[in-house]
């Protein structure tokens, strides 16, 4: 009884909370939902822009940590009706909303949604934000208006991505002078000549990529359209790799009765045999050059998601190019300086293009759009 009620209740509120995105493409917090934006206030640049005081930061952290506590108490009691669970959750949400209003001052409450829209623009792009995101939905852009501005927005996104990639290249060049010859050579071979612009799709893909990279993980990157475009494989080979991965996943998730009847050790050996077969097929289809390219793309995904500095100090990039802990420690101050300069440069790029974005909107929507975004665009450091 409990499991089903809890599932239905969660589904109910998920649908209610995300109804405006039924036709959308984004998965960032709804700027109209203050409760959903609260985790963003823990981001350093958001807190700085809001001028949060220490007591506010403490109160917000406690509010986040206590969220759901009462419901867990109800859950422990066993059988509980759907109506009671729904009522308890509504009470919890109303209480949280009231507390938020007490914690923030009026100027902060006005500013948070503006930052929410700005974060959406930065994370998913100008086009997706206006054509299928919260901003466009809340602004009330019609289907015909979307068609009229689609080309301009796509051009803006392309220009912004190119500018961001160029900035990453400049940052990488600054770090390069501090690397040893061997590390620099490996880094150049691995990263190649280009980077990937940050986006929600990039961040979401990176969550599924674990280091050290296995062949299955690397091969799965071609299932992302943007990645597949950079892999010079013919359509038939791409489809063959996708089918191979699909069959392997089905075997792992839904083992046959024959495998399930095996003894534990025998079952492990059988699954390992399947993995070996998959790796052999991937080797045949992708070859050494294909895997080298995918490894490069995996590192670029990491850089776009967590930043160049963290990719070196805590990520795959530093390990792939063979940096020791001592070398990483020595690079610390340089990395911090380069990362800060990179974020500021990208913020300026986004701020500069925001005016072009607003001007591309329908003329009758521009005044409202400016009010929704605020007078100043603030680059928000990566929301991790």
mmCIF file of C-alpha atoms in Angstrom:
data_model
loop_
_atom_site.group_PDB
_atom_site.id
_atom_site.type_symbol
_atom_site.label_atom_id
_atom_site.label_comp_id
_atom_site.label_asym_id
_atom_site.label_seq_id
_atom_site.Cartn_x
_atom_site.Cartn_y
_atom_site.Cartn_z
ATOM 1 C CA UNK A 1 0.000 0.000 0.000
ATOM 2 C CA UNK A 2 2.692 2.438 1.007
ATOM 3 C CA UNK A 3 4.949 1.948 -2.009
ATOM 4 C CA UNK A 4 2.135 2.427 -4.506
ATOM 5 C CA UNK A 5 0.723 5.498 -2.719
ATOM 6 C CA UNK A 6 4.141 7.097 -2.480
ATOM 7 C CA UNK A 7 4.813 6.433 -6.169
ATOM 8 C CA UNK A 8 1.492 7.928 -7.270
ATOM 9 C CA UNK A 9 1.965 10.932 -4.984
ATOM 10 C CA UNK A 10 5.448 11.613 -6.335
ATOM 11 C CA UNK A 11 4.181 11.253 -9.882
ATOM 12 C CA UNK A 12 1.264 13.598 -9.164
ATOM 13 C CA UNK A 13 3.430 16.431 -7.906
ATOM 14 C CA UNK A 14 6.050 15.875 -10.598
ATOM 15 C CA UNK A 15 3.398 16.375 -13.269
ATOM 16 C CA UNK A 16 1.964 19.446 -11.540
ATOM 17 C CA UNK A 17 5.389 20.998 -11.050
ATOM 18 C CA UNK A 18 6.546 20.420 -14.621
ATOM 19 C CA UNK A 19 3.364 20.878 -16.655
ATOM 20 C CA UNK A 20 4.769 23.995 -18.378
ATOM 21 C CA UNK A 21 7.596 21.883 -19.771
ATOM 22 C CA UNK A 22 5.405 19.222 -21.339
ATOM 23 C CA UNK A 23 6.560 20.372 -24.782
ATOM 24 C CA UNK A 24 9.879 21.823 -23.607
ATOM 25 C CA UNK A 25 13.498 20.782 -23.711
ATOM 26 C CA UNK A 26 14.941 22.012 -20.446
ATOM 27 C CA UNK A 27 15.362 20.490 -17.018
ATOM 28 C CA UNK A 28 16.430 23.461 -14.903
ATOM 29 C CA UNK A 29 14.382 24.844 -11.979
ATOM 30 C CA UNK A 30 11.200 26.738 -12.824
ATOM 31 C CA UNK A 31 11.993 30.408 -11.989
ATOM 32 C CA UNK A 32 8.421 30.911 -10.779
ATOM 33 C CA UNK A 33 8.878 28.244 -8.136
ATOM 34 C CA UNK A 34 10.968 29.824 -5.365
ATOM 35 C CA UNK A 35 11.139 26.531 -3.521
ATOM 36 C CA UNK A 36 12.801 24.883 -6.508
ATOM 37 C CA UNK A 37 15.335 27.710 -6.805
ATOM 38 C CA UNK A 38 16.522 27.552 -3.196
ATOM 39 C CA UNK A 39 19.363 25.061 -3.919
ATOM 40 C CA UNK A 40 20.787 27.632 -6.348
ATOM 41 C CA UNK A 41 21.258 30.062 -3.452
ATOM 42 C CA UNK A 42 24.011 27.766 -2.187
ATOM 43 C CA UNK A 43 26.028 28.567 -5.295
ATOM 44 C CA UNK A 44 28.789 31.057 -4.529
ATOM 45 C CA UNK A 45 28.008 33.541 -7.299
ATOM 46 C CA UNK A 46 24.251 33.412 -6.624
ATOM 47 C CA UNK A 47 24.770 34.069 -2.924
ATOM 48 C CA UNK A 48 27.094 36.946 -3.748
ATOM 49 C CA UNK A 49 24.636 38.503 -6.210
ATOM 50 C CA UNK A 50 21.780 38.214 -3.700
ATOM 51 C CA UNK A 51 24.017 39.619 -0.945
ATOM 52 C CA UNK A 52 22.959 36.839 1.380
ATOM 53 C CA UNK A 53 23.867 37.307 5.017
ATOM 54 C CA UNK A 54 25.333 34.483 7.043
ATOM 55 C CA UNK A 55 22.114 33.863 8.985
ATOM 56 C CA UNK A 56 20.179 33.561 5.712
ATOM 57 C CA UNK A 57 22.599 30.960 4.378
ATOM 58 C CA UNK A 58 22.219 28.944 7.600
ATOM 59 C CA UNK A 59 18.412 29.172 7.513
ATOM 60 C CA UNK A 60 18.274 28.101 3.865
ATOM 61 C CA UNK A 61 20.557 25.130 4.503
ATOM 62 C CA UNK A 62 18.397 24.004 7.416
ATOM 63 C CA UNK A 63 15.265 24.412 5.318
ATOM 64 C CA UNK A 64 16.738 22.200 2.604
ATOM 65 C CA UNK A 65 17.914 19.566 5.066
ATOM 66 C CA UNK A 66 14.577 19.420 6.877
ATOM 67 C CA UNK A 67 12.531 19.152 3.686
ATOM 68 C CA UNK A 68 10.670 15.868 3.726
ATOM 69 C CA UNK A 69 11.431 15.055 7.357
ATOM 70 C CA UNK A 70 7.788 15.124 8.437
ATOM 71 C CA UNK A 71 6.811 12.932 5.515
ATOM 72 C CA UNK A 72 9.421 10.347 6.477
ATOM 73 C CA UNK A 73 7.764 10.168 9.913
ATOM 74 C CA UNK A 74 4.409 9.571 8.245
ATOM 75 C CA UNK A 75 5.972 6.991 5.953
ATOM 76 C CA UNK A 76 7.278 4.962 8.901
ATOM 77 C CA UNK A 77 3.751 4.458 10.166
ATOM 78 C CA UNK A 78 2.957 2.013 7.379
ATOM 79 C CA UNK A 79 -0.332 2.111 5.483
ATOM 80 C CA UNK A 80 -1.246 5.703 4.707
ATOM 81 C CA UNK A 81 -3.873 6.829 2.228
ATOM 82 C CA UNK A 82 -2.993 8.780 -0.899
ATOM 83 C CA UNK A 83 -5.203 11.697 0.227
ATOM 84 C CA UNK A 84 -3.393 11.966 3.555
ATOM 85 C CA UNK A 85 0.015 11.857 1.888
ATOM 86 C CA UNK A 86 -1.084 14.503 -0.598
ATOM 87 C CA UNK A 87 -2.352 16.698 2.220
ATOM 88 C CA UNK A 88 0.872 16.297 4.213
ATOM 89 C CA UNK A 89 3.013 17.179 1.217
ATOM 90 C CA UNK A 90 0.903 20.253 0.433
ATOM 91 C CA UNK A 91 1.222 21.384 4.061
ATOM 92 C CA UNK A 92 4.985 20.840 3.917
ATOM 93 C CA UNK A 93 5.279 22.864 0.715
ATOM 94 C CA UNK A 94 3.096 25.695 2.052
ATOM 95 C CA UNK A 95 5.200 25.831 5.207
ATOM 96 C CA UNK A 96 8.405 25.965 3.162
ATOM 97 C CA UNK A 97 7.008 28.756 0.949
ATOM 98 C CA UNK A 98 6.075 30.813 4.014
ATOM 99 C CA UNK A 99 9.524 30.302 5.530
ATOM 100 C CA UNK A 100 11.234 31.367 2.299
ATOM 101 C CA UNK A 101 9.360 34.667 2.348
ATOM 102 C CA UNK A 102 10.540 35.206 5.924
ATOM 103 C CA UNK A 103 14.190 34.473 5.059
ATOM 104 C CA UNK A 104 14.512 36.607 1.921
ATOM 105 C CA UNK A 105 13.878 40.330 1.679
ATOM 106 C CA UNK A 106 11.635 41.679 -1.157
ATOM 107 C CA UNK A 107 14.573 42.604 -3.409
ATOM 108 C CA UNK A 108 16.037 39.109 -3.111
ATOM 109 C CA UNK A 109 12.686 37.486 -3.863
ATOM 110 C CA UNK A 110 12.448 39.603 -7.019
ATOM 111 C CA UNK A 111 16.028 38.873 -8.062
ATOM 112 C CA UNK A 112 16.022 35.073 -7.629
ATOM 113 C CA UNK A 113 13.595 34.372 -10.523
ATOM 114 C CA UNK A 114 15.621 36.709 -12.745
ATOM 115 C CA UNK A 115 18.747 34.671 -12.003
ATOM 116 C CA UNK A 116 16.710 31.519 -12.656
ATOM 117 C CA UNK A 117 15.897 32.668 -16.190
ATOM 118 C CA UNK A 118 19.512 33.694 -16.748
ATOM 119 C CA UNK A 119 20.719 30.275 -15.625
ATOM 120 C CA UNK A 120 18.269 28.631 -18.020
ATOM 121 C CA UNK A 121 19.610 30.718 -20.912
ATOM 122 C CA UNK A 122 23.213 29.857 -20.088
ATOM 123 C CA UNK A 123 22.615 26.154 -19.495
ATOM 124 C CA UNK A 124 20.355 25.300 -22.440
ATOM 125 C CA UNK A 125 21.013 28.070 -24.963
ATOM 126 C CA UNK A 126 19.161 31.092 -26.322
ATOM 127 C CA UNK A 127 17.046 29.124 -28.789
ATOM 128 C CA UNK A 128 15.876 26.281 -26.517
ATOM 129 C CA UNK A 129 15.125 28.794 -23.739
ATOM 130 C CA UNK A 130 12.831 30.912 -25.897
ATOM 131 C CA UNK A 131 11.384 28.145 -28.069
ATOM 132 C CA UNK A 132 10.783 25.398 -25.526
ATOM 133 C CA UNK A 133 11.869 26.499 -22.057
ATOM 134 C CA UNK A 134 10.354 28.210 -19.043
ATOM 135 C CA UNK A 135 11.339 31.685 -20.256
ATOM 136 C CA UNK A 136 9.510 31.403 -23.567
ATOM 137 C CA UNK A 137 6.533 29.723 -21.940
ATOM 138 C CA UNK A 138 6.191 32.333 -19.193
ATOM 139 C CA UNK A 139 6.774 35.165 -21.667
ATOM 140 C CA UNK A 140 3.914 33.851 -23.799
ATOM 141 C CA UNK A 141 5.716 33.530 -27.135
ATOM 142 C CA UNK A 142 3.294 32.143 -29.736
ATOM 143 C CA UNK A 143 4.038 29.388 -32.263
ATOM 144 C CA UNK A 144 4.146 31.844 -35.177
ATOM 145 C CA UNK A 145 6.479 34.153 -33.247
ATOM 146 C CA UNK A 146 8.778 31.212 -32.506
ATOM 147 C CA UNK A 147 8.962 30.336 -36.205
ATOM 148 C CA UNK A 148 9.825 33.944 -37.079
ATOM 149 C CA UNK A 149 12.732 34.165 -34.608
ATOM 150 C CA UNK A 150 14.047 30.587 -34.818
ATOM 151 C CA UNK A 151 16.790 31.308 -37.359
ATOM 152 C CA UNK A 152 18.124 34.313 -35.413
ATOM 153 C CA UNK A 153 18.243 32.349 -32.162
ATOM 154 C CA UNK A 154 20.017 29.400 -33.755
ATOM 155 C CA UNK A 155 22.603 31.842 -35.119
ATOM 156 C CA UNK A 156 23.107 33.323 -31.640
ATOM 157 C CA UNK A 157 23.611 29.876 -30.115
ATOM 158 C CA UNK A 158 26.150 28.952 -32.779
ATOM 159 C CA UNK A 159 28.059 32.200 -32.242
ATOM 160 C CA UNK A 160 28.025 31.794 -28.456
ATOM 161 C CA UNK A 161 29.261 28.182 -28.625
ATOM 162 C CA UNK A 162 32.095 29.185 -30.926
ATOM 163 C CA UNK A 163 33.081 32.034 -28.599
ATOM 164 C CA UNK A 164 33.019 29.779 -25.533
ATOM 165 C CA UNK A 165 35.147 27.164 -27.284
ATOM 166 C CA UNK A 166 37.640 29.854 -28.265
ATOM 167 C CA UNK A 167 37.823 31.004 -24.644
ATOM 168 C CA UNK A 168 38.547 27.454 -23.488
ATOM 169 C CA UNK A 169 41.331 27.253 -26.062
ATOM 170 C CA UNK A 170 42.880 30.474 -24.718
ATOM 171 C CA UNK A 171 42.625 29.182 -21.137
ATOM 172 C CA UNK A 172 44.205 25.887 -22.132
ATOM 173 C CA UNK A 173 47.055 27.794 -23.792
ATOM 174 C CA UNK A 174 47.673 29.716 -20.552
ATOM 175 C CA UNK A 175 47.899 26.483 -18.568
ATOM 176 C CA UNK A 176 50.069 24.810 -21.192
ATOM 177 C CA UNK A 177 53.109 26.927 -20.349
ATOM 178 C CA UNK A 178 53.079 25.466 -16.831
ATOM 179 C CA UNK A 179 52.990 21.816 -17.928
ATOM 180 C CA UNK A 180 55.998 19.637 -18.552
ATOM 181 C CA UNK A 181 56.799 18.791 -22.172
ATOM 182 C CA UNK A 182 55.542 15.212 -21.825
ATOM 183 C CA UNK A 183 52.292 16.233 -20.065
ATOM 184 C CA UNK A 184 51.672 18.979 -22.618
ATOM 185 C CA UNK A 185 52.150 16.553 -25.509
ATOM 186 C CA UNK A 186 49.690 14.063 -24.000
ATOM 187 C CA UNK A 187 47.227 16.850 -23.247
ATOM 188 C CA UNK A 188 47.321 18.160 -26.812
ATOM 189 C CA UNK A 189 46.936 14.664 -28.245
ATOM 190 C CA UNK A 190 44.007 14.001 -25.937
ATOM 191 C CA UNK A 191 42.090 17.280 -26.076
ATOM 192 C CA UNK A 192 42.748 17.965 -29.738
ATOM 193 C CA UNK A 193 42.047 21.320 -31.306
ATOM 194 C CA UNK A 194 38.558 22.025 -29.967
ATOM 195 C CA UNK A 195 36.346 22.031 -26.898
ATOM 196 C CA UNK A 196 32.640 21.612 -26.204
ATOM 197 C CA UNK A 197 30.524 24.548 -25.062
ATOM 198 C CA UNK A 198 28.769 24.014 -21.692
ATOM 199 C CA UNK A 199 25.115 23.050 -21.990
ATOM 200 C CA UNK A 200 22.543 21.102 -20.045
ATOM 201 C CA UNK A 201 22.839 18.190 -22.458
ATOM 202 C CA UNK A 202 26.620 18.107 -21.955
ATOM 203 C CA UNK A 203 26.260 18.194 -18.160
ATOM 204 C CA UNK A 204 23.561 15.531 -18.194
ATOM 205 C CA UNK A 205 25.647 13.264 -20.437
ATOM 206 C CA UNK A 206 28.724 13.668 -18.250
ATOM 207 C CA UNK A 207 26.832 12.316 -15.221
ATOM 208 C CA UNK A 208 26.805 8.942 -16.981
ATOM 209 C CA UNK A 209 30.514 8.940 -17.845
ATOM 210 C CA UNK A 210 32.780 7.401 -15.225
ATOM 211 C CA UNK A 211 36.563 7.325 -15.119
ATOM 212 C CA UNK A 212 38.526 5.219 -15.865
ATOM 213 C CA UNK A 213 36.702 5.043 -19.189
ATOM 214 C CA UNK A 214 35.572 1.592 -20.272
ATOM 215 C CA UNK A 215 35.004 0.768 -23.940
ATOM 216 C CA UNK A 216 31.264 0.417 -23.343
ATOM 217 C CA UNK A 217 31.059 3.858 -21.698
ATOM 218 C CA UNK A 218 33.086 5.506 -24.453
ATOM 219 C CA UNK A 219 31.082 3.824 -27.199
ATOM 220 C CA UNK A 220 27.821 4.945 -25.570
ATOM 221 C CA UNK A 221 28.818 8.586 -26.197
ATOM 222 C CA UNK A 222 27.883 8.207 -29.857
ATOM 223 C CA UNK A 223 24.263 7.859 -28.738
ATOM 224 C CA UNK A 224 24.336 11.608 -28.049
ATOM 225 C CA UNK A 225 23.578 13.369 -31.373
ATOM 226 C CA UNK A 226 26.115 16.177 -30.804
ATOM 227 C CA UNK A 227 28.840 13.608 -30.109
ATOM 228 C CA UNK A 228 27.925 11.362 -33.037
ATOM 229 C CA UNK A 229 28.443 14.300 -35.406
ATOM 230 C CA UNK A 230 32.095 14.479 -34.351
ATOM 231 C CA UNK A 231 32.735 10.758 -34.871
ATOM 232 C CA UNK A 232 33.557 10.037 -38.548
ATOM 233 C CA UNK A 233 31.654 6.748 -38.849
ATOM 234 C CA UNK A 234 29.176 5.749 -41.536
ATOM 235 C CA UNK A 235 25.522 5.323 -40.594
ATOM 236 C CA UNK A 236 25.615 1.525 -40.773
ATOM 237 C CA UNK A 237 28.562 1.317 -38.371
ATOM 238 C CA UNK A 238 26.908 3.743 -35.938
ATOM 239 C CA UNK A 239 23.711 1.691 -35.957
ATOM 240 C CA UNK A 240 25.705 -1.513 -35.460
ATOM 241 C CA UNK A 241 27.438 -0.056 -32.375
ATOM 242 C CA UNK A 242 24.126 1.177 -30.975
ATOM 243 C CA UNK A 243 22.513 -2.239 -31.460
ATOM 244 C CA UNK A 244 25.492 -3.904 -29.793
ATOM 245 C CA UNK A 245 25.193 -1.614 -26.748
ATOM 246 C CA UNK A 246 21.435 -2.131 -26.598
ATOM 247 C CA UNK A 247 21.772 -5.931 -26.584
ATOM 248 C CA UNK A 248 24.464 -5.797 -23.900
ATOM 249 C CA UNK A 249 22.353 -3.557 -21.644
ATOM 250 C CA UNK A 250 19.346 -5.817 -22.039
ATOM 251 C CA UNK A 251 21.490 -8.792 -21.032
ATOM 252 C CA UNK A 252 22.755 -6.981 -17.929
ATOM 253 C CA UNK A 253 19.370 -5.588 -16.883
ATOM 254 C CA UNK A 254 17.258 -8.608 -17.764
ATOM 255 C CA UNK A 255 19.425 -11.757 -17.619
ATOM 256 C CA UNK A 256 17.942 -14.850 -19.237
ATOM 257 C CA UNK A 257 16.534 -17.665 -17.104
ATOM 258 C CA UNK A 258 19.602 -19.710 -18.048
ATOM 259 C CA UNK A 259 21.916 -17.084 -16.534
ATOM 260 C CA UNK A 260 19.718 -16.602 -13.462
ATOM 261 C CA UNK A 261 19.833 -20.354 -12.702
ATOM 262 C CA UNK A 262 23.638 -20.342 -12.640
ATOM 263 C CA UNK A 263 25.718 -20.356 -9.497
ATOM 264 C CA UNK A 264 26.939 -16.833 -8.509
ATOM 265 C CA UNK A 265 30.522 -17.328 -9.712
ATOM 266 C CA UNK A 266 29.374 -19.046 -12.885
ATOM 267 C CA UNK A 267 26.966 -16.166 -13.539
ATOM 268 C CA UNK A 268 29.751 -13.595 -13.119
ATOM 269 C CA UNK A 269 31.919 -15.509 -15.590
ATOM 270 C CA UNK A 270 29.089 -15.706 -18.112
ATOM 271 C CA UNK A 271 28.396 -11.965 -17.910
ATOM 272 C CA UNK A 272 32.114 -11.256 -18.230
ATOM 273 C CA UNK A 273 32.165 -13.426 -21.339
ATOM 274 C CA UNK A 274 29.322 -11.314 -22.796
ATOM 275 C CA UNK A 275 31.276 -8.139 -21.985
ATOM 276 C CA UNK A 276 34.382 -9.537 -23.681
ATOM 277 C CA UNK A 277 32.311 -10.291 -26.782
ATOM 278 C CA UNK A 278 30.945 -6.741 -26.788
ATOM 279 C CA UNK A 279 34.430 -5.256 -26.395
ATOM 280 C CA UNK A 280 35.704 -7.373 -29.320
ATOM 281 C CA UNK A 281 32.847 -6.130 -31.517
ATOM 282 C CA UNK A 282 33.455 -2.530 -30.481
ATOM 283 C CA UNK A 283 37.157 -2.930 -31.255
ATOM 284 C CA UNK A 284 36.237 -4.191 -34.710
ATOM 285 C CA UNK A 285 33.760 -1.369 -35.396
ATOM 286 C CA UNK A 286 35.579 1.610 -33.830
ATOM 287 C CA UNK A 287 39.244 0.655 -33.913
ATOM 288 C CA UNK A 288 42.054 2.393 -31.971
ATOM 289 C CA UNK A 289 41.484 5.747 -33.676
ATOM 290 C CA UNK A 290 37.762 5.693 -32.886
ATOM 291 C CA UNK A 291 38.364 5.017 -29.203
ATOM 292 C CA UNK A 292 41.063 7.697 -29.058
ATOM 293 C CA UNK A 293 38.592 10.216 -30.451
ATOM 294 C CA UNK A 294 35.877 9.123 -28.000
ATOM 295 C CA UNK A 295 38.357 9.402 -25.116
ATOM 296 C CA UNK A 296 39.113 12.937 -26.271
ATOM 297 C CA UNK A 297 35.393 13.753 -26.394
ATOM 298 C CA UNK A 298 34.913 12.326 -22.896
ATOM 299 C CA UNK A 299 37.605 14.651 -21.538
ATOM 300 C CA UNK A 300 36.080 17.611 -23.388
ATOM 301 C CA UNK A 301 32.723 16.754 -21.817
ATOM 302 C CA UNK A 302 34.400 16.831 -18.426
ATOM 303 C CA UNK A 303 36.033 20.211 -19.071
ATOM 304 C CA UNK A 304 32.753 21.734 -20.276
ATOM 305 C CA UNK A 305 30.939 20.381 -17.210
ATOM 306 C CA UNK A 306 33.331 20.994 -14.306
ATOM 307 C CA UNK A 307 35.860 23.434 -15.764
ATOM 308 C CA UNK A 308 39.428 23.092 -16.985
ATOM 309 C CA UNK A 309 40.952 23.440 -13.521
ATOM 310 C CA UNK A 310 38.882 20.771 -11.787
ATOM 311 C CA UNK A 311 39.352 18.425 -14.749
ATOM 312 C CA UNK A 312 43.086 18.616 -14.049
ATOM 313 C CA UNK A 313 43.062 18.594 -10.245
ATOM 314 C CA UNK A 314 40.266 16.091 -9.568
ATOM 315 C CA UNK A 315 39.232 14.646 -12.909
ATOM 316 C CA UNK A 316 40.207 12.453 -15.807
ATOM 317 C CA UNK A 317 42.295 15.050 -17.643
ATOM 318 C CA UNK A 318 44.955 15.249 -14.931
ATOM 319 C CA UNK A 319 45.175 11.468 -14.655
ATOM 320 C CA UNK A 320 45.149 10.900 -18.407
ATOM 321 C CA UNK A 321 48.132 13.192 -18.976
ATOM 322 C CA UNK A 322 50.014 11.652 -16.045
ATOM 323 C CA UNK A 323 50.245 14.535 -13.591
ATOM 324 C CA UNK A 324 51.493 13.605 -10.127
ATOM 325 C CA UNK A 325 49.911 14.995 -6.966
ATOM 326 C CA UNK A 326 52.966 17.190 -6.448
ATOM 327 C CA UNK A 327 52.635 18.667 -9.933
ATOM 328 C CA UNK A 328 48.924 19.286 -9.409
ATOM 329 C CA UNK A 329 49.601 21.022 -6.084
ATOM 330 C CA UNK A 330 52.133 23.312 -7.771
ATOM 331 C CA UNK A 331 49.600 24.141 -10.479
ATOM 332 C CA UNK A 332 46.934 25.019 -7.902
ATOM 333 C CA UNK A 333 47.287 28.838 -7.878
ATOM 334 C CA UNK A 334 47.646 28.991 -11.668
ATOM 335 C CA UNK A 335 44.582 26.797 -12.191
ATOM 336 C CA UNK A 336 42.501 28.897 -9.802
ATOM 337 C CA UNK A 337 43.505 32.081 -11.606
ATOM 338 C CA UNK A 338 42.819 30.643 -15.072
ATOM 339 C CA UNK A 339 39.447 29.178 -14.022
ATOM 340 C CA UNK A 340 38.330 32.488 -12.552
ATOM 341 C CA UNK A 341 39.386 34.392 -15.675
ATOM 342 C CA UNK A 342 37.623 31.810 -17.884
ATOM 343 C CA UNK A 343 34.345 32.066 -15.977
ATOM 344 C CA UNK A 344 34.463 35.869 -16.053
ATOM 345 C CA UNK A 345 35.189 35.900 -19.795
ATOM 346 C CA UNK A 346 32.338 33.511 -20.561
ATOM 347 C CA UNK A 347 30.056 35.604 -18.344
ATOM 348 C CA UNK A 348 30.920 38.719 -20.345
ATOM 349 C CA UNK A 349 30.266 36.859 -23.583
ATOM 350 C CA UNK A 350 26.849 35.764 -22.374
ATOM 351 C CA UNK A 351 26.010 39.230 -21.029
ATOM 352 C CA UNK A 352 27.022 40.827 -24.321
ATOM 353 C CA UNK A 353 24.821 38.488 -26.326
ATOM 354 C CA UNK A 354 21.865 38.778 -23.964
ATOM 355 C CA UNK A 355 20.931 42.155 -25.444
ATOM 356 C CA UNK A 356 20.916 40.603 -28.921
ATOM 357 C CA UNK A 357 18.701 37.822 -27.575
ATOM 358 C CA UNK A 358 16.188 40.289 -26.135
ATOM 359 C CA UNK A 359 16.114 42.323 -29.341
ATOM 360 C CA UNK A 360 15.392 39.135 -31.310
ATOM 361 C CA UNK A 361 12.202 38.594 -29.274
ATOM 362 C CA UNK A 362 8.804 39.792 -30.558
ATOM 363 C CA UNK A 363 8.596 43.578 -30.135
ATOM 364 C CA UNK A 364 5.530 43.332 -27.927
ATOM 365 C CA UNK A 365 7.412 41.036 -25.526
ATOM 366 C CA UNK A 366 10.681 42.961 -25.106
ATOM 367 C CA UNK A 367 9.622 45.153 -22.147
ATOM 368 C CA UNK A 368 8.303 42.128 -20.234
ATOM 369 C CA UNK A 369 11.414 40.117 -21.095
ATOM 370 C CA UNK A 370 13.706 42.829 -19.722
ATOM 371 C CA UNK A 371 11.721 42.842 -16.485
ATOM 372 C CA UNK A 372 11.943 39.025 -16.240
ATOM 373 C CA UNK A 373 15.719 39.046 -16.770
ATOM 374 C CA UNK A 374 16.618 42.164 -14.784
ATOM 375 C CA UNK A 375 18.928 44.985 -15.785
ATOM 376 C CA UNK A 376 22.163 43.089 -15.249
ATOM 377 C CA UNK A 377 23.200 39.675 -16.431
ATOM 378 C CA UNK A 378 25.246 37.850 -13.801
ATOM 379 C CA UNK A 379 27.344 34.887 -14.821
ATOM 380 C CA UNK A 380 26.552 32.084 -12.408
ATOM 381 C CA UNK A 381 29.397 29.695 -11.753
ATOM 382 C CA UNK A 382 28.692 26.120 -12.751
ATOM 383 C CA UNK A 383 25.795 24.650 -10.814
ATOM 384 C CA UNK A 384 27.251 21.268 -9.819
#
